[in-house]
Each structure stands twice: as C-alpha cells, then as structure tokens.
Short mmCIF file of C-alpha atoms in Angstrom, two decimals:
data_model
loop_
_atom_site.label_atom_id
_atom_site.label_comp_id
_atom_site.label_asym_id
_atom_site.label_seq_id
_atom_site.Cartn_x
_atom_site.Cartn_y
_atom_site.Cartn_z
CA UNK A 1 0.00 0.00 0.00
CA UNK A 2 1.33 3.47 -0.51
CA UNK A 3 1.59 6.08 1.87
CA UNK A 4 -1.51 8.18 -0.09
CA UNK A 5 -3.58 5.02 0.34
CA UNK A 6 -2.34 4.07 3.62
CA UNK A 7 -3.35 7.45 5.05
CA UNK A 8 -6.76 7.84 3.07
CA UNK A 9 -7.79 4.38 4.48
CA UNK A 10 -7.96 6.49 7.99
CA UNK A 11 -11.65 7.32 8.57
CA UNK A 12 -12.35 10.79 9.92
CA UNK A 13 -11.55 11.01 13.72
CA UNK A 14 -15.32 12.46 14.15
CA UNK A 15 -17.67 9.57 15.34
CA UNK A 16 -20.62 10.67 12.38
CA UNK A 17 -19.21 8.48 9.53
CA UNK A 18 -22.04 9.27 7.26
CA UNK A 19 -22.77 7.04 3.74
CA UNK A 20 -21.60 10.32 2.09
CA UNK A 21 -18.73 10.55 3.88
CA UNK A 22 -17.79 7.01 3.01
CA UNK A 23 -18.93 7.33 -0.75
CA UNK A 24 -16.24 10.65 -1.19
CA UNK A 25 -13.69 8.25 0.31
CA UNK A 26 -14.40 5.21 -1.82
CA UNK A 27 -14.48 7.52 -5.32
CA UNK A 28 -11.33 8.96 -3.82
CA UNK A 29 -9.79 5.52 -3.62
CA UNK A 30 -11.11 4.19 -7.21
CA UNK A 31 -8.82 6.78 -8.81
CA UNK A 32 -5.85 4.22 -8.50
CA UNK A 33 -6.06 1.32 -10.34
CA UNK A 34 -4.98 -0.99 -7.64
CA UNK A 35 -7.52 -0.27 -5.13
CA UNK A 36 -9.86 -0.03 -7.70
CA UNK A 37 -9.69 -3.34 -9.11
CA UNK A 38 -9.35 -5.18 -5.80
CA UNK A 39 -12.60 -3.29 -4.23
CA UNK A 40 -14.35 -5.19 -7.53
CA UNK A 41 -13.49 -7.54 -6.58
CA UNK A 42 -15.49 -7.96 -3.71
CA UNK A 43 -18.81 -7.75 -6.37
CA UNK A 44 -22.12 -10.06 -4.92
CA UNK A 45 -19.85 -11.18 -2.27
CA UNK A 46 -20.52 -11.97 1.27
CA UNK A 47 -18.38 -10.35 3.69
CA UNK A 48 -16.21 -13.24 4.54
CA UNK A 49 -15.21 -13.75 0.76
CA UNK A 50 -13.51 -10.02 0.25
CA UNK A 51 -10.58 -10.89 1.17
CA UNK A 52 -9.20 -7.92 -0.32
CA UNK A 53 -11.33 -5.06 0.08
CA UNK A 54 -10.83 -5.20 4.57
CA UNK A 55 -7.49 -3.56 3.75
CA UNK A 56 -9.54 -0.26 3.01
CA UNK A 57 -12.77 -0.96 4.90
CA UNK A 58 -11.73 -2.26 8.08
CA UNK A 59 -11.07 1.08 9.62
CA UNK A 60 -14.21 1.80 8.81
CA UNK A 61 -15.96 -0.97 9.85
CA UNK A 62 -14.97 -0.70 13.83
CA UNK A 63 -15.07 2.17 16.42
CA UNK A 64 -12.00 4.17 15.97
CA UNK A 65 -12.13 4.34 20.05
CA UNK A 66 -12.73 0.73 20.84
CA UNK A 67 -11.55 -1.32 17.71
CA UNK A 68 -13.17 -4.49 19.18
CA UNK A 69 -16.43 -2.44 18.56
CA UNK A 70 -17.47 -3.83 14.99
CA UNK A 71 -20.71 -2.38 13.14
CA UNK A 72 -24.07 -4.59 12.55
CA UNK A 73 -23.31 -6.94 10.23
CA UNK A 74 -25.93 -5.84 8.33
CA UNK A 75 -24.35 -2.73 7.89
CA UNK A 76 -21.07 -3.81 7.44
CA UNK A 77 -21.74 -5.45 4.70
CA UNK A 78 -23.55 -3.03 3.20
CA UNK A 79 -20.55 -0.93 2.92
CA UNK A 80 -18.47 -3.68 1.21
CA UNK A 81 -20.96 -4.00 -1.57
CA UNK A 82 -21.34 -0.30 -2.27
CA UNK A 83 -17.23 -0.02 -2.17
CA UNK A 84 -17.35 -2.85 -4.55
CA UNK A 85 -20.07 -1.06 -6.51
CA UNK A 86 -18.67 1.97 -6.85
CA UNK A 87 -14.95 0.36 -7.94
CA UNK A 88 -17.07 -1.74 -10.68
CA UNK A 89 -18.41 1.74 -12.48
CA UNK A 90 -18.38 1.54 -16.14
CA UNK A 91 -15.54 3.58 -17.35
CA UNK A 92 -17.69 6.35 -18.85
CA UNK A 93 -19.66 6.48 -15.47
CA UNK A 94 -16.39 6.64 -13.46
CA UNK A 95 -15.49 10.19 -16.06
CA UNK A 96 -18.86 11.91 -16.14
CA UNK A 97 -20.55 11.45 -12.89
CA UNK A 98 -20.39 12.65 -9.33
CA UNK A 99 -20.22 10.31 -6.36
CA UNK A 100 -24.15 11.12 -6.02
CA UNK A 101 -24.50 13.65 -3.24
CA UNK A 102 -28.15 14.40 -4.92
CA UNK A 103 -30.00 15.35 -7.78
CA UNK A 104 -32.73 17.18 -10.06
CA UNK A 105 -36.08 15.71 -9.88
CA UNK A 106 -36.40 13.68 -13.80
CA UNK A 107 -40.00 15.51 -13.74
CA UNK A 108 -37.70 18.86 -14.35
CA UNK A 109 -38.77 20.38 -10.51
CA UNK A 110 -35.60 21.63 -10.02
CA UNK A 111 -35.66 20.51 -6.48
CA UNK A 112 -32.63 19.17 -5.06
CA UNK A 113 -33.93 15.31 -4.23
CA UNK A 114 -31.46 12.17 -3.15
CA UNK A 115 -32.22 9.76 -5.43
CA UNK A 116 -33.19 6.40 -4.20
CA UNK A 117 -33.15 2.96 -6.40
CA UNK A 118 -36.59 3.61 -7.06
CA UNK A 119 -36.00 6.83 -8.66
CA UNK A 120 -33.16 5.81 -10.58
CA UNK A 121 -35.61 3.13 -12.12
CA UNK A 122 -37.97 5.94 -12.69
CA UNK A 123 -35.06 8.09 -14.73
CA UNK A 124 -34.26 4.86 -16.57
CA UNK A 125 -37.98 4.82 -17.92
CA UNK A 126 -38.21 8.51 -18.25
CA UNK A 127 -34.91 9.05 -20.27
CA UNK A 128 -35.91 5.59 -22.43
CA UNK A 129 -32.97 3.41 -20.87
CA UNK A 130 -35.17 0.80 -19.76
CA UNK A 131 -38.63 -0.30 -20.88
CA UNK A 132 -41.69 0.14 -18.05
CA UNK A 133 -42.27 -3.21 -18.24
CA UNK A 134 -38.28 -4.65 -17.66
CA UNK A 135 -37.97 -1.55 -14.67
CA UNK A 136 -41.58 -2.16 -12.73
CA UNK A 137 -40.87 -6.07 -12.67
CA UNK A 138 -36.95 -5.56 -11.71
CA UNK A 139 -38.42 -3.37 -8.71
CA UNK A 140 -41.13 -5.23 -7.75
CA UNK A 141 -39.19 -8.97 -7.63
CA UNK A 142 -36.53 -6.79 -5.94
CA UNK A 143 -38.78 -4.92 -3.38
CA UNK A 144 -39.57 -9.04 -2.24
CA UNK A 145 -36.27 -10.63 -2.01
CA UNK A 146 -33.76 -11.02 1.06
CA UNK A 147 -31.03 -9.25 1.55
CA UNK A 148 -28.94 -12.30 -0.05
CA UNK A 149 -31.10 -11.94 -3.59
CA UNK A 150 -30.69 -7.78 -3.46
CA UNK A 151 -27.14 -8.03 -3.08
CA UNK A 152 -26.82 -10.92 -5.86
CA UNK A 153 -28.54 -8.65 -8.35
CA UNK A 154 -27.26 -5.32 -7.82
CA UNK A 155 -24.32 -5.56 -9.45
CA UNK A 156 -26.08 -6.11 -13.00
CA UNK A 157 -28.71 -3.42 -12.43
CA UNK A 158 -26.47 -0.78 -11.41
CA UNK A 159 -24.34 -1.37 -14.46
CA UNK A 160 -27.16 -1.50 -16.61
CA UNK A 161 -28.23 1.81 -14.88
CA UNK A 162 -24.93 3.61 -15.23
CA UNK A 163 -24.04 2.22 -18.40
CA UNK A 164 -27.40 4.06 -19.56
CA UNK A 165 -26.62 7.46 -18.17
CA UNK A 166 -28.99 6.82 -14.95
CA UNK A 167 -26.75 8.08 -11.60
CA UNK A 168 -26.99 6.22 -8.70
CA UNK A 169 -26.98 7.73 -5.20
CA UNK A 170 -24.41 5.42 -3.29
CA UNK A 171 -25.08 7.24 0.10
CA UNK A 172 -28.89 6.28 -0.06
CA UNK A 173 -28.03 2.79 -1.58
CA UNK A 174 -25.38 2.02 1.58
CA UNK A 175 -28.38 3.26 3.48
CA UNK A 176 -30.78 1.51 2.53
CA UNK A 177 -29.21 -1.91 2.22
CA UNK A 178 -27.89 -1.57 5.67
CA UNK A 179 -31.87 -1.27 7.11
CA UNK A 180 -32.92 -3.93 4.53
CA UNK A 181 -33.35 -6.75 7.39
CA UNK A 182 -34.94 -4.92 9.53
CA UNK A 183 -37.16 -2.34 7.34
CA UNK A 184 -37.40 -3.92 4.23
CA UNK A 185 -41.49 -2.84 3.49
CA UNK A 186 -40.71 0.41 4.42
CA UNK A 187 -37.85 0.93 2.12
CA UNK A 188 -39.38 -0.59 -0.42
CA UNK A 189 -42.54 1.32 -0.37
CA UNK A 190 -40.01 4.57 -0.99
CA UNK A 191 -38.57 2.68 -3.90
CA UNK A 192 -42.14 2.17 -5.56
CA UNK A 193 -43.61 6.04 -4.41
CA UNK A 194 -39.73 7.32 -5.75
CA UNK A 195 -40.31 5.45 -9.13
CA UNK A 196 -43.97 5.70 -9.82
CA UNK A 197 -43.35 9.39 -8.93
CA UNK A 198 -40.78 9.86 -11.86
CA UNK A 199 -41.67 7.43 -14.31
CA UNK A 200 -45.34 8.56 -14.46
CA UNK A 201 -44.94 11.91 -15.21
CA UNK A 202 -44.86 11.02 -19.09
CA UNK A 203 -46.65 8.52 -21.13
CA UNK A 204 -44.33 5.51 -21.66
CA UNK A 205 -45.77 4.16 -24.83
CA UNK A 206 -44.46 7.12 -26.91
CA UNK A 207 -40.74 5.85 -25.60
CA UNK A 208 -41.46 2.40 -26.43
CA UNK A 209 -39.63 2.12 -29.47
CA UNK A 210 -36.67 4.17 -28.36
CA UNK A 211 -36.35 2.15 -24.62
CA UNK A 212 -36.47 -1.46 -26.42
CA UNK A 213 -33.48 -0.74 -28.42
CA UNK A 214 -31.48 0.58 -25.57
CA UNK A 215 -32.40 -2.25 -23.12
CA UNK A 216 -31.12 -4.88 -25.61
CA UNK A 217 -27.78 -2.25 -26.22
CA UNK A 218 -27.07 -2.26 -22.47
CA UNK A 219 -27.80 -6.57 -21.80
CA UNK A 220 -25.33 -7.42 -24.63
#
C-alpha cells in the first residue's frame, strides 16, 4: 500500500461516519487502479469472501475508540458492496458522474432530491434506458427478495443503470441496504412512491420504441 492510500484508508476522527462521507472516500480511492480493481473484486460477495477489500474498509468498519467495537453486520456489509459497486463503475460512469450527493427531480422540478433505487428506475424509464415493463418487474421482484437476492442482483442493475446514463446515489443505496433486514417494506414502499413518482410523469408508450433498443444495447 502506498503512503496516499495508507493514510486515506484512515476514517475521519469524528464519530458521524455518514454514507456520504464514506462514498467521497471510496471515489477517492477508485482513482488508482490498484484499489480499484481489488474493491471489484469484492462484487455479490458476502463479507467473509472479500478478502481484499478489509485492507480499506476495516477502519471503517470498527469504532475508531474501541476497535473491538465492529458495526451490525448488516451494515457492514452493506458498505463492502457499495465499495465494490462503486470500484465496478463503467468507465464512462467513473469520467462523467459525481459520487451522487443528490440530484434534479427527472419531472424537471428543479428541487434538489437524493435519489433512491426507485428513482433511478424511474429516470431509466423517463430518459428511455429501460422499458416500463423490464424496470416495474426488476423493482417489484426486488422490493420481495432477502437481503442475499438484493445483493446478488445489484451488481447487474447498477451497471445497466450507469451504463445508460442513470446516476446512482451510493449514500442512499449504503443506506438503505444496511436497514434492509430490519425495514425492508418500508424501504421498499419509498422505492415504488420514488419510481412511480418519476416514471409517471410522461406517457411511456411514446418511448417504447426508443427504450427497447437501448435495453437490448445495455444486456449485450
């Protein structure tokens, strides 16, 4: 490890580690190669597989007071999927967008919103990345699975998403996988209010044509 990654891998000495906080740090470390391809590959892995990826998450995984003090696992491994989400960015995602610190509305508000898997879905539709059909199933088989399944199948939909042009908010993604245990309805009652929100706001038949041909672009 170099000295620049040795002393980024140092969490902030204030106890709020916030998603966002952890997201800047992440992007920070995807810069270099290295670190980038071993956080990827921790992709759809448990925990106990990423071998690689505790060399940069550990210190963020246990109290920098009490190091014996580890985080819900739950949460924990939450932020090894997101690091390994983030370091798996298509290339042109990794050059053209932010770390996702929020966004514009897709209905053109102009309200400052954090955009939650549902909305991204929504955008997908909206812009004509994915078809209504392909984005309301994905979301609704999602919204049912365990944590297990969600993980499994991120990794494809985010890529599909990004690959498309569609951001994804990392900060409210780490969130809301690290609650999915315990508030899964809840969250995914955002996810469907989020998308429905966005996605509705313009007939999707008049994309139809437009959305098939990109879906079948970004599975190939």
């Amino acid at each position: 490890m170099t000295s620049s990654e040795s002393t980024a891998a140092m969490p902030p000495k204030r106890a709020d580690r916030a998603p966002d906080r952890f997201v800047t740090y992440i992007v920070g470390l995807c810069e270099t190669p290295r670190a980038r391809a071993e956080l990827r590959r921790g992709l759809g892995l448990p925990v106990e597989r990423c071998n690689y990826l505790h060399r940069y998450l550990v210190p963020w995984t246990h109290d920098r007071d009490d190091p014996a003090k580890e985080m819900h696992p739950d949460v924990k491994r939450a932020h090894y999927a997101v690091a390994a989400l983030i370091a798996a960015r298509p290339r042109a995602a990794r050059a053209t967008q932010p770390p996702g610190d929020g966004t514009s509305d897709a209905a053109g508000s102009g309200h400052p919103v954090r955009t939650d898997l549902g909305a991204s879905l929504g955008q997908a539709v909206f812009q004509g990345v994915m078809r209504p059909t392909t984005a309301e199933s994905t979301l609704h088989l999602t919204s049912r699975q365990t944590a297990d399944s969600v993980h499994a199948g991120l990794p494809a939909l985010t890529r599909q998403l990004l690959s498309g042009g569609i951001p994804v908010d990392w900060a409210v993604l780490l969130d809301d996988l690290a609650w999915w245990n315990r508030k899964r309805d809840r969250i995914a009652t955002r996810w469907l209010d989020s998308y429905f929100r966005i996605a509705g706001t313009e007939p999707a038949l008049e994309n139809d044509t437009k959305t098939h041909g990109t879906t079948e672009e970004n599975e190939r």
